[in-house]
Amino acid sequence: MLKYILVFCTLLVVSSLVAAPKINPPAGRIAIVADGNSPDPDDLGGTAVSLALLRAAGLEDRLVHYSHSCDIIPVKRISKSAEKERHEMMALSCVGTARRWGGFDHIGFIDAKKNLDIAIADLAKAINASSADDPLWIIESGEPDLIGLALDASSKEKHQFVKVITHHPVNDNTGEFYEWEEILEFDVEEVRIPDQNILLKVDEERWDWAKNHPDHRIKWVWLMGKMAEVDDVVQFQKGKWDCSDAGMVYYWITGANINGGEIQPAVYDVRKLLLDYAESKSIDAL
Amino acid sequence: MKIKSLLVIVAIFATCILHTNAQSTYTNPIVDESIIFEEKLGIVAVEAEFFYRQSKTDKREWYRSSKNEKPNAGRDEDTLHVYGASNNAYLEILPDTRVTHADPLVNGENFNNIPDSMPTVHYKVKFTNPGRYYVWARAYSTGGEDNGVHVGLNYKWPESGQRIQWCDGKNEWTWSSKQRTDEVHCGIPYAIYLDILKPGIHDIQFSMREDGFEFDKFILTKDRYYKPEGTGPKVVANAALPDAYPAVPAPKIEKTYFEKLAQSIPKTKWIAAQQFPSLGTNYYEHGKNWMAINPEEYKEAITSTSFDYESGKYDLVFVAVGENDGSSTFRISINGKELGEYSPKISENMFEMGKNSNALWKGVSMTKGDKITVWAKVGTDGQEFTRGRWAGIIFTPVGKGQKIQNTSLSYVQNK
C-alpha cells in the first residue's frame, strides 16, 4: 500500500511541476505601452492582468514605465465622450490594480495622449538607462508611435539595448507617425510572438473562476476584463474576456527569447500564476 | 498543286487569321471613353474589364478572360479563374514568363518595379469630392511572382501608388491595399492611395509590375478603414454598361489527403496545421496544406491553438509528412501536458503521407478551450535536413482512430 501511496505522491508532485509556470525572466527592465483609448477596449483587462502577473512573479520592481491611451490621433469609430470615458477607465485599471496588488509605488501611470511630452520623456529616460547587462524590454500593447517618439528622443547608442516585444501586426501597422519598419530602423531588436488573441481572448465563462473568487484582487482583475466586454464601442469583444496583450508580459516573465519563454500562454497559465500568488500572500499580509 | 492541298492550306490560313482576330478582341476595350465611372459619397468601384484603352503594349498586354474568352498568348501555366470574379470576367497580363522565383527576372519584360513602359489600362472616373482616396484592388494570385501591380493618376505614378502587393489569400480572389517595401514584402496597409486635388474627370491607370497578374476590380475610397468584402460595391457609371458576362460553376476541387482522412468518418473534427499560427513560431506555411520549418533558419518550432469543439473523449490522429532525408520529431501537448513524442518513418519519396506518417493517441479527454501545442524538430540523414512537415490533427470518436489510421487514400499535396 505504501508503495502505491509513494507512486501517487510522486505523480502528484511531477504533474504539479509540469503545470507550474517557470518564472525565469531575462535580464533587464520592462516598459509597457498600451492604448485602450482606441476602438478596442481589450487593454482594460490586459492592463489589470499584466500588472497582476508582474506582481505575482515578484517582478514589479523591474517595471520602469507604464503608459496607456497611446493612440495619439483619435479615430472616428469612437465618439468624444466614449474616448473620454476610456481614458478614465484605463487610468482606473492601472491605479486600481496597482493599489490592490501593491508594489507599484515606484512608477506613475501616464496617459500618453494627454501627457505626450511626459510619456516620451519617461520612456526615453528608461531607454537611456539601458546597457548590455540591463536592457529595456518594451511591450507593444498598442500603436508604435510613442515607442518611435521615445526612441527618437533618446540616445542612439542605447537603442542596441532595446528590445520590442510585439504579437500583432495590427498594432505594428496602425501608427500615425511611425510604421513598424521605422521602429526597426532605430536598430532595436524585434521580438515577435504569435497572436495572443488565439488563447487569451476567450469565451467569458472561462474566467468564471475569477468572477466568483473570494479574493478581491482576483475579482478586481475579472471586473476590468468585464468592463471591456460591456463596452459598447466595438462589437467584437462581446461575450469575450480578453487579456491578449498580457500574453507578452507572461512571455517575458517566463523567459522571453533568452530563456525560452512561453510564446502562447493560455488562461490556465495566467490563472495558475495569479491564484498561486493570491493564496500564498493573503490580503492581511499586504 | 492539287486542289485538295490548296484547300487545306487556305483552311489553315483562314483559321490562323480567325484565331488571331479572336485573341486580339480579348485585349480590346469593351467600353469607350464616353463611359465615366462616378464617385458617390467618397467611393467608386470599377470592373477591371471596363478599361477604355490600354497603352504600352509592346511586350505584354492585358487579356480579358471570361466563360467564352480563353486567351492564348504564350506561356500561361494557370487555369481560368472566372468563378468568383466580379461580373464573371477579369484581366490577366500575358504572356506570363515569370511563374516561379526560378524563372529569370527580365526587367522591362516580365517585371517592372517602376511604372513607365509596361502595359497599362486606363479608366475615366468622375470625382465630386476631392481628397485622399485609398485604392483597393481585387486580384487572383497563385504564387509569389504574379502578385503586384501599380496604380497611377493622370499619367503620373506617385510613390503611394507603386507596388500594390498580395500575400494573403493565395488561389482565391482577394482584395489588397498594401504597399510592398524592401523590408515588408507582404506590404504596409494604408500606404496605397491617390490624392485627387480637384473635382472632375480623372484618368485612373493600372500598370504591370509582374506578368501573370490577374485583375478583377478596383475601389477608390476616402474611408481609411473601409475594407471591401466579396465582390465589393456596385459599379456606377454615367451610362449603361455592357451586360454581365455569363456565370460559370464552381470548379471541382480535389481534396487533400488530410481532408479526405478527416472527412472519412462521421462526427470527426479536425484542425489543419495552417489553422495554427505561424508568425513568431519558427514555422512557415508550406504550400496550402502544411506547416514546416526552414532548417537553414531554425531546427525547432512550436505553435499552439485552441480546441474549440465540443468537450469529450476523442481518438486523436496526428498527420505528419514522411520525408526521405531524415525523420522529424513531433511532440503534442494538451494544456501543457505531453501526449507523447512521434517520429514518422523515413520515406522512399521526397514526401509521403499515409499510415507510416501518422500517430494515434486513443481516448484523449478534450475540453472546449483547451490549448493544443505542436512542437517539431527537424531530422537529418547526416547530409540534409527534413522540414518537420505536418498537415494537422484529427479528433475522431473513440474507437474510430484505428480505422482512420488504416484508411487507404491517394495523396494530393496541394489543391
Coordinates of C-alpha atoms in Angstrom, one line a residue, chain A residues 15 18-19 73-77 167-170 173-176 179-181 185 192-195 198-199 202-203 205-206 262-266 268-269, chain B residues 181 183-184 187-191 222-225 275-281 302-308 334-338 367-372:
Chain A
S15 CA 2.3 16.8 -12.5
V18 CA 4.7 20.3 -15.2
A19 CA 1.8 22.6 -14.7
I73 CA -4.7 60.6 -33.2
P74 CA -8.4 59.8 -32.4
V75 CA -10.2 57.6 -34.8
K76 CA -13.7 58.3 -35.9
R77 CA -15.0 54.9 -34.8
H167 CA 2.4 40.0 -31.0
H168 CA 0.2 41.5 -33.6
P169 CA 0.8 43.2 -37.0
V170 CA -2.3 45.3 -36.4
N173 CA 0.8 49.0 -38.6
T174 CA -1.6 51.4 -37.0
G175 CA 0.9 54.2 -36.1
E176 CA 0.2 57.6 -37.4
E179 CA 5.5 52.5 -39.4
W180 CA 6.8 49.3 -37.9
E181 CA 9.8 49.4 -40.3
E185 CA 15.3 51.3 -38.3
R192 CA 7.8 38.7 -32.2
I193 CA 5.5 36.1 -30.8
P194 CA 2.3 34.7 -32.2
D195 CA -1.1 36.4 -31.9
I198 CA -5.8 32.9 -30.1
L199 CA -5.7 31.7 -26.5
V202 CA -11.8 33.5 -24.8
D203 CA -15.5 32.9 -24.0
E205 CA -17.2 31.8 -18.8
R206 CA -13.7 30.7 -18.9
E262 CA 6.1 30.6 -23.2
I263 CA 5.1 32.1 -26.5
Q264 CA 1.4 31.1 -26.4
P265 CA 0.2 31.2 -22.8
A266 CA -3.4 30.3 -22.1
Y268 CA -4.9 28.3 -17.3
D269 CA -1.3 29.6 -17.2
Chain B
T181 CA 8.6 47.7 -49.4
E183 CA 11.6 45.5 -45.6
V184 CA 7.9 44.4 -45.6
G187 CA 3.0 45.2 -47.8
I188 CA 2.2 48.0 -45.5
P189 CA -1.5 48.9 -45.1
Y190 CA -2.9 52.3 -45.7
A191 CA 0.1 53.2 -47.9
K222 CA -12.0 58.1 -48.8
D223 CA -12.6 55.9 -45.8
R224 CA -9.2 54.8 -44.5
Y225 CA -10.8 52.0 -42.5
Q275 CA -5.1 26.9 -38.7
F276 CA -2.3 27.2 -36.1
P277 CA -0.4 30.5 -36.0
S278 CA 2.9 30.6 -37.8
L279 CA 4.1 34.2 -37.1
G280 CA 6.7 34.2 -34.3
T281 CA 6.7 30.4 -34.0
I302 CA 6.4 25.4 -31.6
T303 CA 2.8 26.6 -32.1
S304 CA -0.4 26.4 -30.2
T305 CA -4.1 27.0 -30.8
S306 CA -7.4 26.5 -29.1
F307 CA -9.6 23.4 -29.2
D308 CA -13.0 24.9 -30.0
I334 CA -2.8 19.4 -24.4
N335 CA -2.7 22.2 -21.8
G336 CA 1.0 21.8 -21.4
K337 CA 0.7 18.0 -20.7
E338 CA 2.5 16.0 -23.3
T367 CA -12.4 20.3 -23.1
K368 CA -13.5 23.2 -25.2
G369 CA -10.9 25.9 -25.0
D370 CA -8.0 23.5 -24.3
K371 CA -4.6 24.6 -25.6
I372 CA -3.2 22.2 -28.2

